[in-house]
Short mmCIF file of C-alpha atoms and ligand atoms in Angstrom, two decimals:
data_model
loop_
_atom_site.label_atom_id
_atom_site.label_comp_id
_atom_site.label_asym_id
_atom_site.label_seq_id
_atom_site.Cartn_x
_atom_site.Cartn_y
_atom_site.Cartn_z
CA MET T 1 -2.00 -22.87 -15.02
CA ARG T 2 -2.89 -20.34 -17.72
CA ILE T 3 -6.30 -21.08 -19.27
CA ALA T 4 -7.05 -19.23 -22.49
CA ARG T 5 -10.21 -19.08 -24.57
CA PHE T 6 -9.59 -19.08 -28.28
CA SER T 7 -11.10 -19.36 -31.71
CA LEU T 8 -9.67 -21.12 -34.72
CA ASP T 9 -11.48 -21.65 -38.03
CA GLY T 10 -14.84 -20.80 -36.49
CA THR T 11 -14.43 -23.12 -33.49
CA VAL T 12 -14.26 -21.73 -29.96
CA GLY T 13 -12.62 -23.57 -27.10
CA PHE T 14 -10.41 -23.40 -24.03
CA GLY T 15 -6.79 -24.43 -23.83
CA VAL T 16 -3.94 -24.52 -21.36
CA VAL T 17 -1.05 -22.26 -22.38
CA GLU T 18 2.32 -24.00 -22.16
CA GLY T 19 5.65 -22.22 -22.52
CA ASP T 20 6.30 -18.57 -23.23
CA ALA T 21 8.14 -16.34 -25.67
CA THR T 22 11.46 -17.92 -24.65
CA THR T 23 10.24 -21.47 -25.45
CA GLU T 24 11.66 -22.96 -28.63
CA GLY T 25 8.92 -22.80 -31.27
CA GLY T 26 6.91 -20.42 -29.06
CA PRO T 27 4.09 -21.12 -26.61
CA VAL T 28 1.40 -23.70 -27.42
CA LEU T 29 -2.19 -24.31 -26.37
CA ASP T 30 -3.15 -27.77 -25.11
CA ILE T 31 -6.86 -27.94 -25.94
CA ILE T 32 -9.19 -28.71 -23.04
CA LYS T 33 -11.98 -31.27 -23.32
CA GLY T 34 -15.01 -29.45 -21.96
CA HIS T 35 -14.64 -26.22 -20.02
CA PRO T 36 -12.61 -25.00 -17.07
CA PHE T 37 -15.55 -24.62 -14.65
CA ALA T 38 -15.58 -28.33 -13.86
CA ASP T 39 -12.93 -31.04 -13.73
CA PHE T 40 -11.45 -31.20 -17.20
CA GLU T 41 -8.89 -33.14 -19.16
CA ARG T 42 -6.29 -31.85 -21.53
CA SER T 43 -6.69 -33.40 -24.96
CA GLY T 44 -2.98 -33.45 -25.74
CA GLN T 45 -3.85 -31.80 -29.05
CA LYS T 46 -1.56 -28.79 -29.18
CA LEU T 47 -1.75 -25.67 -31.30
CA PRO T 48 0.83 -22.91 -31.60
CA LEU T 49 -0.52 -19.91 -29.70
CA SER T 50 0.41 -17.76 -32.69
CA LYS T 51 -2.08 -19.68 -34.88
CA VAL T 52 -5.20 -18.97 -32.80
CA ARG T 53 -7.11 -15.83 -31.95
CA LEU T 54 -7.29 -15.28 -28.21
CA LEU T 55 -10.77 -14.31 -26.98
CA PRO T 56 -11.76 -12.80 -23.64
CA PRO T 57 -10.76 -15.61 -21.22
CA VAL T 58 -14.36 -15.94 -20.01
CA LEU T 59 -17.78 -14.70 -21.14
CA PRO T 60 -19.10 -13.15 -17.94
CA ASN T 61 -22.78 -12.97 -17.16
CA LYS T 62 -21.81 -9.84 -15.25
CA VAL T 63 -18.73 -7.81 -14.44
CA VAL T 64 -18.94 -6.24 -10.99
CA ALA T 65 -16.43 -3.47 -10.41
CA VAL T 66 -15.36 -1.49 -7.37
CA GLY T 67 -14.49 2.19 -7.53
CA ARG T 68 -11.86 4.00 -5.46
CA ASN T 69 -10.18 0.94 -4.02
CA TYR T 70 -6.68 2.44 -4.08
CA ALA T 71 -6.34 5.52 -1.86
CA GLU T 72 -3.86 7.34 -4.16
CA HIS T 73 -6.21 6.98 -7.10
CA ALA T 74 -9.20 8.23 -5.11
CA ARG T 75 -7.14 11.28 -4.15
CA GLU T 76 -5.96 12.01 -7.70
CA LEU T 77 -9.61 12.40 -8.76
CA GLY T 78 -10.36 14.54 -5.70
CA HIS T 79 -12.21 11.88 -3.67
CA GLU T 80 -11.79 10.14 -0.37
CA VAL T 81 -11.97 6.36 -0.08
CA PRO T 82 -15.68 5.83 0.61
CA GLU T 83 -16.77 4.12 3.82
CA THR T 84 -19.06 1.84 1.86
CA PRO T 85 -17.41 0.56 -1.32
CA VAL T 86 -18.81 1.94 -4.59
CA LEU T 87 -19.87 -0.99 -6.74
CA PHE T 88 -20.98 -0.75 -10.36
CA PHE T 89 -21.58 -3.05 -13.32
CA LYS T 90 -19.98 -3.29 -16.68
CA PRO T 91 -22.31 -5.19 -19.03
CA SER T 92 -21.31 -8.40 -20.79
CA THR T 93 -21.36 -6.45 -24.07
CA SER T 94 -18.52 -4.22 -22.80
CA VAL T 95 -16.12 -7.18 -22.71
CA VAL T 96 -13.51 -7.57 -25.43
CA GLY T 97 -10.41 -9.73 -25.62
CA PRO T 98 -6.69 -9.26 -26.03
CA GLY T 99 -5.87 -7.46 -29.28
CA ASP T 100 -9.44 -6.33 -29.82
CA PRO T 101 -10.01 -2.64 -30.48
CA VAL T 102 -11.36 -0.23 -27.88
CA VAL T 103 -13.76 1.96 -29.82
CA TYR T 104 -13.64 5.59 -28.70
CA PRO T 105 -17.27 6.50 -27.94
CA ALA T 106 -18.75 9.38 -29.93
CA PHE T 107 -20.35 10.87 -26.78
CA SER T 108 -17.03 11.42 -24.96
CA SER T 109 -13.91 13.49 -25.46
CA GLU T 110 -12.00 12.24 -22.42
CA LEU T 111 -11.34 8.52 -22.43
CA HIS T 112 -9.18 7.12 -19.59
CA HIS T 113 -7.39 3.83 -18.97
CA GLU T 114 -7.69 2.02 -15.60
CA ALA T 115 -5.46 -1.02 -15.16
CA GLU T 116 -7.05 -3.54 -12.78
CA LEU T 117 -6.65 -7.06 -11.47
CA ALA T 118 -9.73 -9.09 -12.44
CA VAL T 119 -11.00 -11.98 -10.31
CA VAL T 120 -12.58 -14.80 -12.36
CA ILE T 121 -15.30 -16.70 -10.50
CA GLY T 122 -15.22 -20.46 -11.02
CA ARG T 123 -18.48 -21.69 -9.52
CA LEU T 124 -22.01 -20.61 -8.65
CA CYS T 125 -21.94 -19.05 -5.22
CA LYS T 126 -23.83 -16.76 -2.83
CA ASP T 127 -22.95 -15.48 0.66
CA VAL T 128 -19.38 -16.73 0.38
CA PRO T 129 -17.65 -16.82 3.79
CA ARG T 130 -14.17 -15.32 3.86
CA GLU T 131 -12.48 -18.70 4.34
CA ARG T 132 -14.23 -20.12 1.25
CA VAL T 133 -13.29 -17.33 -1.16
CA LYS T 134 -10.36 -19.30 -2.59
CA ASP T 135 -12.76 -22.17 -3.43
CA VAL T 136 -15.00 -20.01 -5.64
CA VAL T 137 -12.21 -18.24 -7.54
CA LEU T 138 -11.00 -19.88 -10.75
CA GLY T 139 -8.12 -17.44 -11.17
CA TYR T 140 -7.03 -13.98 -12.18
CA THR T 141 -6.62 -11.98 -15.36
CA CYS T 142 -5.79 -8.44 -16.46
CA ALA T 143 -8.53 -5.87 -17.07
CA ASN T 144 -8.82 -2.33 -18.30
CA ASP T 145 -11.78 -0.46 -16.83
CA VAL T 146 -11.90 2.01 -19.72
CA THR T 147 -13.83 5.08 -18.62
CA ALA T 148 -15.35 8.11 -20.35
CA ARG T 149 -14.19 10.43 -17.55
CA ASP T 150 -16.11 13.51 -18.75
CA VAL T 151 -19.34 11.52 -18.84
CA GLN T 152 -18.60 9.96 -15.44
CA ARG T 153 -18.24 13.45 -13.93
CA ALA T 154 -21.45 14.65 -15.56
CA GLU T 155 -23.74 11.74 -14.63
CA ASN T 156 -24.64 10.21 -11.27
CA GLN T 157 -24.81 6.66 -12.60
CA TRP T 158 -21.79 5.24 -14.41
CA ALA T 159 -23.69 2.98 -16.81
CA ARG T 160 -22.80 5.07 -19.85
CA SER T 161 -19.32 6.20 -18.83
CA LYS T 162 -18.11 2.71 -17.92
CA GLY T 163 -20.54 0.43 -19.73
CA PHE T 164 -20.18 1.25 -23.41
CA ASP T 165 -19.16 -1.43 -25.90
CA SER T 166 -15.46 -2.40 -25.68
CA SER T 167 -14.94 -0.61 -22.33
CA CYS T 168 -13.87 -3.85 -20.60
CA PRO T 169 -10.85 -5.52 -22.20
CA LEU T 170 -10.00 -8.78 -20.37
CA GLY T 171 -7.09 -11.19 -20.87
CA PRO T 172 -4.86 -12.58 -22.12
CA TRP T 173 -5.84 -15.68 -20.06
CA THR T 174 -6.90 -16.78 -16.58
CA GLU T 175 -3.99 -17.68 -14.29
CA THR T 176 -5.25 -20.25 -11.78
CA GLU T 177 -2.20 -20.65 -9.53
CA LEU T 178 -1.35 -17.26 -8.17
CA ASP T 179 -1.20 -15.52 -4.82
CA PRO T 180 -2.86 -12.23 -5.78
CA SER T 181 -2.11 -10.38 -2.55
CA ASP T 182 0.99 -8.42 -3.63
CA LEU T 183 1.42 -8.28 -7.42
CA ALA T 184 2.86 -5.41 -9.44
CA LEU T 185 0.39 -4.00 -11.94
CA MET T 186 1.27 -1.55 -14.65
CA CYS T 187 -0.35 0.34 -17.48
CA THR T 188 1.57 1.66 -20.46
CA VAL T 189 0.32 3.75 -23.36
CA ASN T 190 2.42 3.49 -26.53
CA GLY T 191 5.13 1.91 -24.39
CA GLU T 192 5.25 4.77 -21.89
CA GLN T 193 4.48 3.93 -18.27
CA ARG T 194 1.34 5.58 -16.90
CA GLN T 195 0.26 3.51 -13.89
CA LEU T 196 2.36 1.41 -11.55
CA GLY T 197 1.00 -0.05 -8.34
CA ARG T 198 0.79 -3.17 -6.25
CA THR T 199 -2.32 -5.16 -5.40
CA SER T 200 -1.27 -4.95 -1.74
CA GLU T 201 -2.31 -1.26 -1.88
CA MET T 202 -5.99 -2.18 -2.29
CA VAL T 203 -8.16 -0.70 0.45
CA ARG T 204 -10.45 -3.73 0.35
CA SER T 205 -8.85 -7.08 -0.37
CA ILE T 206 -10.04 -9.66 -2.84
CA GLU T 207 -11.58 -11.61 0.06
CA ASP T 208 -13.40 -8.48 1.22
CA LEU T 209 -14.77 -7.88 -2.28
CA VAL T 210 -15.97 -11.45 -2.91
CA VAL T 211 -17.69 -11.49 0.50
CA LEU T 212 -19.27 -8.08 -0.15
CA VAL T 213 -20.48 -8.78 -3.69
CA SER T 214 -21.74 -12.31 -2.98
CA GLU T 215 -23.69 -11.02 0.01
CA ALA T 216 -25.79 -9.06 -2.46
CA MET T 217 -25.95 -11.26 -5.54
CA THR T 218 -25.36 -14.77 -6.82
CA LEU T 219 -22.12 -15.09 -8.72
CA LEU T 220 -22.00 -17.43 -11.69
CA PRO T 221 -19.08 -19.32 -13.24
CA GLY T 222 -17.25 -16.88 -15.49
CA ASP T 223 -18.41 -13.78 -13.65
CA VAL T 224 -15.68 -11.22 -13.08
CA ILE T 225 -14.92 -8.81 -10.25
CA LEU T 226 -12.73 -5.81 -11.06
CA THR T 227 -10.74 -4.73 -8.02
CA GLY T 228 -10.01 -1.06 -8.68
CA THR T 229 -7.15 0.86 -10.22
CA PRO T 230 -3.99 2.42 -8.77
CA ALA T 231 -3.03 6.06 -9.31
CA GLY T 232 -1.88 7.36 -12.67
CA VAL T 233 -5.05 7.15 -14.75
CA GLY T 234 -4.92 9.32 -17.82
CA PRO T 235 -6.13 9.96 -21.34
CA LEU T 236 -6.37 7.55 -24.23
CA ASN T 237 -6.44 8.91 -27.76
CA VAL T 238 -7.41 7.34 -31.06
CA GLY T 239 -4.46 5.31 -32.31
CA ASP T 240 -3.00 4.66 -28.85
CA GLU T 241 -1.89 1.18 -27.85
CA VAL T 242 -2.74 0.57 -24.19
CA ALA T 243 -1.21 -2.37 -22.29
CA VAL T 244 -2.04 -3.69 -18.81
CA THR T 245 0.63 -5.94 -17.33
CA ILE T 246 0.21 -7.85 -14.06
CA GLU T 247 3.04 -9.79 -12.46
CA GLY T 248 2.49 -13.52 -12.77
CA ILE T 249 -0.29 -13.18 -15.35
CA GLY T 250 0.89 -11.42 -18.50
CA THR T 251 0.00 -8.45 -20.68
CA LEU T 252 -3.33 -7.37 -22.15
CA THR T 253 -2.89 -5.06 -25.14
CA ASN T 254 -5.58 -3.15 -27.01
CA LYS T 255 -5.61 -0.36 -29.56
CA VAL T 256 -7.96 2.61 -29.42
CA ILE T 257 -9.81 3.20 -32.68
CA LYS T 258 -12.55 5.46 -33.92
CA ARG T 259 -15.51 3.99 -35.77
CA ASP T 260 -16.31 5.98 -38.90
MG1 MG X 1 -11.97 1.17 -12.18
#
């Protein structure tokens, strides 16, 4: 099931996406009564997807990300895969939705894309045992861990290089029925392929990451874990259209702009 968050005429809600581009009349949203973090009903009230604005599929309290979780990517930046995973935060204010602009930060001149599978947490949890990980995950979405690479190299902490406003596009929706263990993920810039990998290449699996993160901190419904990026990261320029596509989920597209 694909659960989207949307706005229409000033109202914000969740809906289940039915159909796709090949469906006659296009895909529709069946509006949910309540929210997807508890048992919910579909209202049966359907809106054409083309009529609503899709928002980030969740509003995370926190986005926890892991660095260097694909060996090829670690190597391309001149690093080894660390023995202890490198975790960092992207603040809630970094999150934007599908179609929203990524604003090129004034303090950088080397912005990079990083296509990543995002895990959406569905319930409050702490110290999650490996066998319970599937119970605390609502589903999966596409993410772009947009990074000011020059600033990341220059500073020990990554708060500025990976935490600026609009550095965490998420979407287009949360897919709740998906085996995430071996999915193709791809990043294109202006239609040209830049990154292509499979989630099976992760050094630490989704189970490993949920266990590791929840050992340290309570996860809340709507929190997001970014699982690292495959090789092929590269520059984004003002005017570029960057798209992250993950098999079984869909495509998250954002345009890079400069704020005057
Ligand atoms: Mg990353």
